[in-house]
Coordinates of C-alpha atoms in Angstrom, one line a residue:
M1 CA -1.6 43.7 29.4
P2 CA -3.7 41.3 27.3
I3 CA -2.1 37.7 28.5
L4 CA -2.6 38.0 32.3
Y5 CA -2.0 34.4 33.5
S6 CA -0.2 31.4 32.2
L7 CA 0.8 27.8 33.5
V8 CA 2.2 24.6 32.5
A9 CA 0.7 21.5 34.1
R10 CA 0.4 17.7 33.9
G11 CA -2.8 16.8 34.6
T12 CA -4.0 18.6 37.6
C13 CA -0.4 18.9 38.9
L14 CA 0.7 22.3 38.2
L15 CA 4.5 22.6 37.2
A16 CA 4.9 26.2 36.8
E17 CA 2.7 29.5 36.5
H18 CA 2.8 33.3 36.3
S19 CA 0.3 35.9 37.1
A20 CA 0.2 39.3 36.0
T21 CA -2.9 40.6 37.7
D22 CA -4.9 40.1 41.0
G23 CA -7.9 37.9 40.9
N24 CA -9.3 34.3 40.8
A25 CA -7.5 33.1 37.5
S26 CA -5.5 30.6 39.0
E27 CA -8.8 29.1 40.7
V28 CA -10.4 29.1 37.4
A29 CA -7.4 27.6 35.8
A30 CA -7.5 24.6 38.7
N31 CA -11.1 23.9 37.7
I32 CA -10.5 24.0 34.0
L33 CA -7.7 21.5 34.6
A34 CA -10.1 19.3 36.7
K35 CA -12.2 19.0 33.9
T36 CA -9.7 18.5 31.1
A37 CA -8.5 15.2 29.7
S38 CA -4.8 14.6 29.0
V39 CA -5.3 14.5 25.3
D40 CA -4.0 16.4 22.5
S41 CA -6.4 19.2 22.2
R42 CA -6.6 23.0 21.6
V43 CA -9.9 24.9 23.1
S44 CA -11.0 28.3 24.7
Y45 CA -13.0 28.6 27.6
A46 CA -15.0 32.0 28.2
Q47 CA -15.2 33.3 31.7
E48 CA -16.8 37.0 32.0
R49 CA -14.4 39.5 30.0
H50 CA -11.6 37.0 29.6
L51 CA -10.9 34.0 27.5
F52 CA -8.7 30.9 28.8
H53 CA -6.9 29.0 26.0
L54 CA -5.7 25.8 26.3
L55 CA -3.2 23.7 24.3
C56 CA -2.5 20.1 25.2
E57 CA 0.4 18.0 23.8
D58 CA 1.8 14.7 24.9
G59 CA 0.1 14.9 28.2
I60 CA 1.4 18.2 29.2
I61 CA -1.3 21.1 29.5
Y62 CA -0.4 24.8 28.6
L63 CA -2.9 27.4 29.3
C64 CA -3.2 31.0 29.5
M65 CA -5.8 33.7 30.5
A66 CA -6.2 36.9 28.1
D67 CA -8.8 39.6 27.6
E68 CA -11.6 39.0 25.6
G69 CA -10.6 41.3 22.7
F70 CA -7.2 40.2 22.6
G71 CA -8.2 37.2 20.0
R72 CA -7.0 33.7 19.9
R73 CA -4.3 34.0 17.4
I74 CA -1.6 35.7 19.6
P75 CA -2.5 33.5 22.6
F76 CA -2.4 30.4 20.9
A77 CA 1.0 31.5 19.3
F78 CA 2.1 32.2 23.0
L79 CA 1.2 28.7 23.9
E80 CA 3.1 27.1 21.1
D81 CA 5.9 29.1 21.8
I82 CA 5.9 28.1 25.5
Q83 CA 5.2 24.4 24.6
A84 CA 8.6 24.2 22.1
K85 CA 10.7 25.9 25.0
F86 CA 9.2 23.6 27.8
T87 CA 9.6 20.8 25.7
V88 CA 13.4 21.4 24.8
K89 CA 14.4 22.3 28.3
H90 CA 12.0 20.2 30.5
G91 CA 10.4 17.5 28.5
R92 CA 12.1 14.6 30.1
I93 CA 11.4 15.5 33.7
A94 CA 8.0 17.0 33.0
T95 CA 6.6 13.4 33.3
V96 CA 8.0 12.8 36.8
A97 CA 8.1 16.2 38.5
G98 CA 5.9 17.2 41.1
E99 CA 3.6 20.1 42.1
G100 CA 5.7 23.5 41.6
D101 CA 8.9 21.6 41.1
L102 CA 9.7 23.9 38.0
Q103 CA 8.2 27.2 39.2
D104 CA 11.8 28.4 39.5
V105 CA 13.2 27.3 36.5
F106 CA 10.1 28.1 34.1
G107 CA 8.3 30.5 35.9
P108 CA 10.5 33.4 34.5
T109 CA 10.3 32.3 30.9
L110 CA 6.4 32.3 31.4
A111 CA 6.7 36.0 32.6
Q112 CA 9.1 36.9 29.8
Q113 CA 7.0 35.3 27.1
M114 CA 3.7 36.8 28.5
D115 CA 5.3 40.6 28.2
Y116 CA 6.6 40.0 24.7
F117 CA 3.6 38.5 23.2
S118 CA 1.3 41.1 25.1
N119 CA 3.3 44.2 24.1
D120 CA 6.1 43.6 21.2
E121 CA 4.2 44.7 17.8
Y122 CA 6.5 42.0 16.2
A123 CA 4.8 39.4 17.9
D124 CA 1.8 39.5 15.7
K125 CA 3.8 39.8 12.7
I126 CA 5.6 36.7 13.6
T127 CA 2.4 34.9 14.4
Q128 CA 1.0 36.0 10.8
V129 CA 4.1 34.6 9.4
R130 CA 3.6 31.3 11.5
G131 CA 0.0 31.2 10.2
E132 CA 1.2 31.7 6.5
I133 CA 3.8 29.0 6.9
M134 CA 1.3 26.5 8.6
D135 CA -0.9 27.5 5.4
V136 CA 1.9 26.5 3.3
K137 CA 2.7 23.6 5.0
R138 CA -1.1 22.5 4.8
G139 CA -1.0 23.1 1.1
M140 CA 2.1 20.9 0.8
V141 CA 0.6 18.2 2.8
D142 CA -2.5 18.0 0.6
N143 CA -0.2 18.1 -2.5
I144 CA 1.8 15.2 -1.1
D145 CA -1.4 13.4 -0.1
K146 CA -2.3 13.8 -3.6
I147 CA 0.8 12.5 -4.8
L148 CA 0.3 9.6 -2.4
D149 CA -2.8 8.8 -4.3
R150 CA -1.5 9.2 -7.4
G151 CA 1.4 6.9 -6.5
D152 CA -1.3 4.4 -5.3
K153 CA -3.1 4.6 -8.7
I154 CA 0.3 4.3 -10.3
E155 CA 0.8 1.3 -8.2
L156 CA -2.7 -0.2 -9.0
L157 CA -1.7 0.2 -12.8
V158 CA 1.4 -1.7 -12.2
D159 CA -0.4 -4.6 -10.3
K160 CA -2.6 -4.6 -13.3
A161 CA 0.0 -4.7 -15.8
A162 CA 1.7 -7.6 -13.7
S163 CA -1.5 -9.5 -13.6
L164 CA -2.3 -9.0 -17.4
Q165 CA 1.7 -10.3 -18.0
G166 CA 1.0 -13.3 -15.7
D167 CA -2.3 -14.0 -17.5
A168 CA -0.4 -13.7 -21.0
F169 CA 2.3 -16.2 -19.7
R170 CA -0.5 -18.6 -18.5
F171 CA -2.1 -18.4 -21.6
K172 CA 1.0 -18.9 -23.7
K173 CA 2.0 -22.1 -21.4
S174 CA -1.7 -23.4 -21.8
T175 CA -1.7 -22.8 -25.4
R176 CA 1.6 -24.8 -25.7
H177 CA 0.0 -27.7 -23.7
L178 CA -3.1 -27.6 -26.0
K179 CA -0.9 -27.5 -29.1
Q180 CA 1.1 -30.5 -27.8
A181 CA -2.6 -32.2 -27.2
L182 CA -3.8 -31.7 -30.5
W183 CA -0.4 -32.7 -32.1
W184 CA -0.6 -36.4 -30.0
N185 CA -4.4 -36.6 -30.9
H186 CA -3.6 -36.1 -34.5
F187 CA -0.7 -38.8 -34.3
R188 CA -2.9 -41.0 -32.6
L189 CA -5.7 -40.5 -35.5
V190 CA -3.0 -41.2 -38.3
A191 CA -1.7 -44.3 -36.2
G192 CA -4.9 -45.7 -35.9
I193 CA -5.8 -45.3 -39.6
V194 CA -2.5 -46.9 -40.6
L195 CA -3.2 -49.5 -38.3
I196 CA -6.9 -50.0 -39.4
S197 CA -5.5 -50.1 -43.2
I198 CA -2.8 -53.0 -42.3
V199 CA -5.6 -55.1 -40.7
L200 CA -8.0 -54.3 -43.6
L201 CA -5.2 -55.3 -46.0
Y202 CA -4.3 -58.5 -44.1
V203 CA -8.0 -59.3 -44.0
L204 CA -8.5 -59.0 -47.9
V205 CA -5.2 -60.8 -48.6
S206 CA -6.5 -63.6 -46.1
L207 CA -9.6 -64.1 -47.8
R208 CA -7.8 -64.8 -51.2
C209 CA -4.9 -66.6 -49.8
G210 CA -6.0 -68.2 -46.5
W211 CA -5.0 -66.7 -43.1
T212 CA -1.6 -68.3 -43.3
F213 CA -1.2 -67.5 -47.1
H214 CA -0.6 -71.5 -47.8
K215 CA -2.7 -71.1 -50.7
C216 CA -0.8 -68.3 -52.4
H217 CA 2.5 -70.3 -51.2
H218 CA 1.2 -73.5 -52.9
H219 CA 0.4 -71.9 -56.0
R220 CA 3.7 -70.5 -56.6
S221 CA 5.4 -73.9 -55.7
T222 CA 3.4 -76.3 -58.3
P223 CA 5.6 -76.8 -61.2
S224 CA 4.2 -76.4 -64.6
P225 CA 3.5 -79.7 -66.8
P226 CA 5.9 -80.4 -69.4
S227 CA 5.2 -79.3 -72.8
P228 CA 4.5 -82.0 -75.7
P229 CA 6.9 -82.7 -77.9
S230 CA 6.8 -80.8 -81.6
N231 CA 5.9 -82.6 -84.8
N232 CA 9.3 -82.1 -86.0
S233 CA 11.0 -84.2 -83.5
S234 CA 9.1 -87.4 -85.1
N235 CA 11.0 -87.2 -88.3
I236 CA 13.7 -89.5 -88.5
Y237 CA 16.6 -89.3 -90.9
Y238 CA 18.9 -92.2 -92.1

């Protein structure tokens, strides 16, 4: 029987176990639990002609011992199966259960699944299918990551387009203000020229007619002298 021993523990607190062989498997497992941190991990330890495989998820440790020649794929498939079943049935009480509290309710499940993964030829096929599914899943995750990266690039382009649109709006606004400023400068220039022309005209006229135009006004108001009588007017007819 390739899978010879298995357990479920929380830290060093043994919740349930099953052994299909005599020996010191439980003692070696206890030593491994004492040296294992309760962090998510997947590791294997060699002990003479056996391998101890450990899976830790959410602070709960799932461990099994198998023959060295049994490999790692099936033992870890067994641990994943045990983890799924244990989480569904006892996940809520696992964090508060005491030493051996779940032995009666989960020990038989360990024994049943140990026998299945050790002897049933379909267990390895199921494991292969699961491996293929995991490969497909990893490929999908990679594709999703690529899509997300592309989405980030698209979002970056959208941001740049929005920034360009904002720059164009600000340029249009500044152009309008510049146009208005140029118009006012032109208006001031024309008004200044007109005002200077009026002042120059006033100066020129004042030089001829006086600052109050009295000379030109007096010239227009002086009556012209009477014309002398003609020679014919001196003839007197009787």
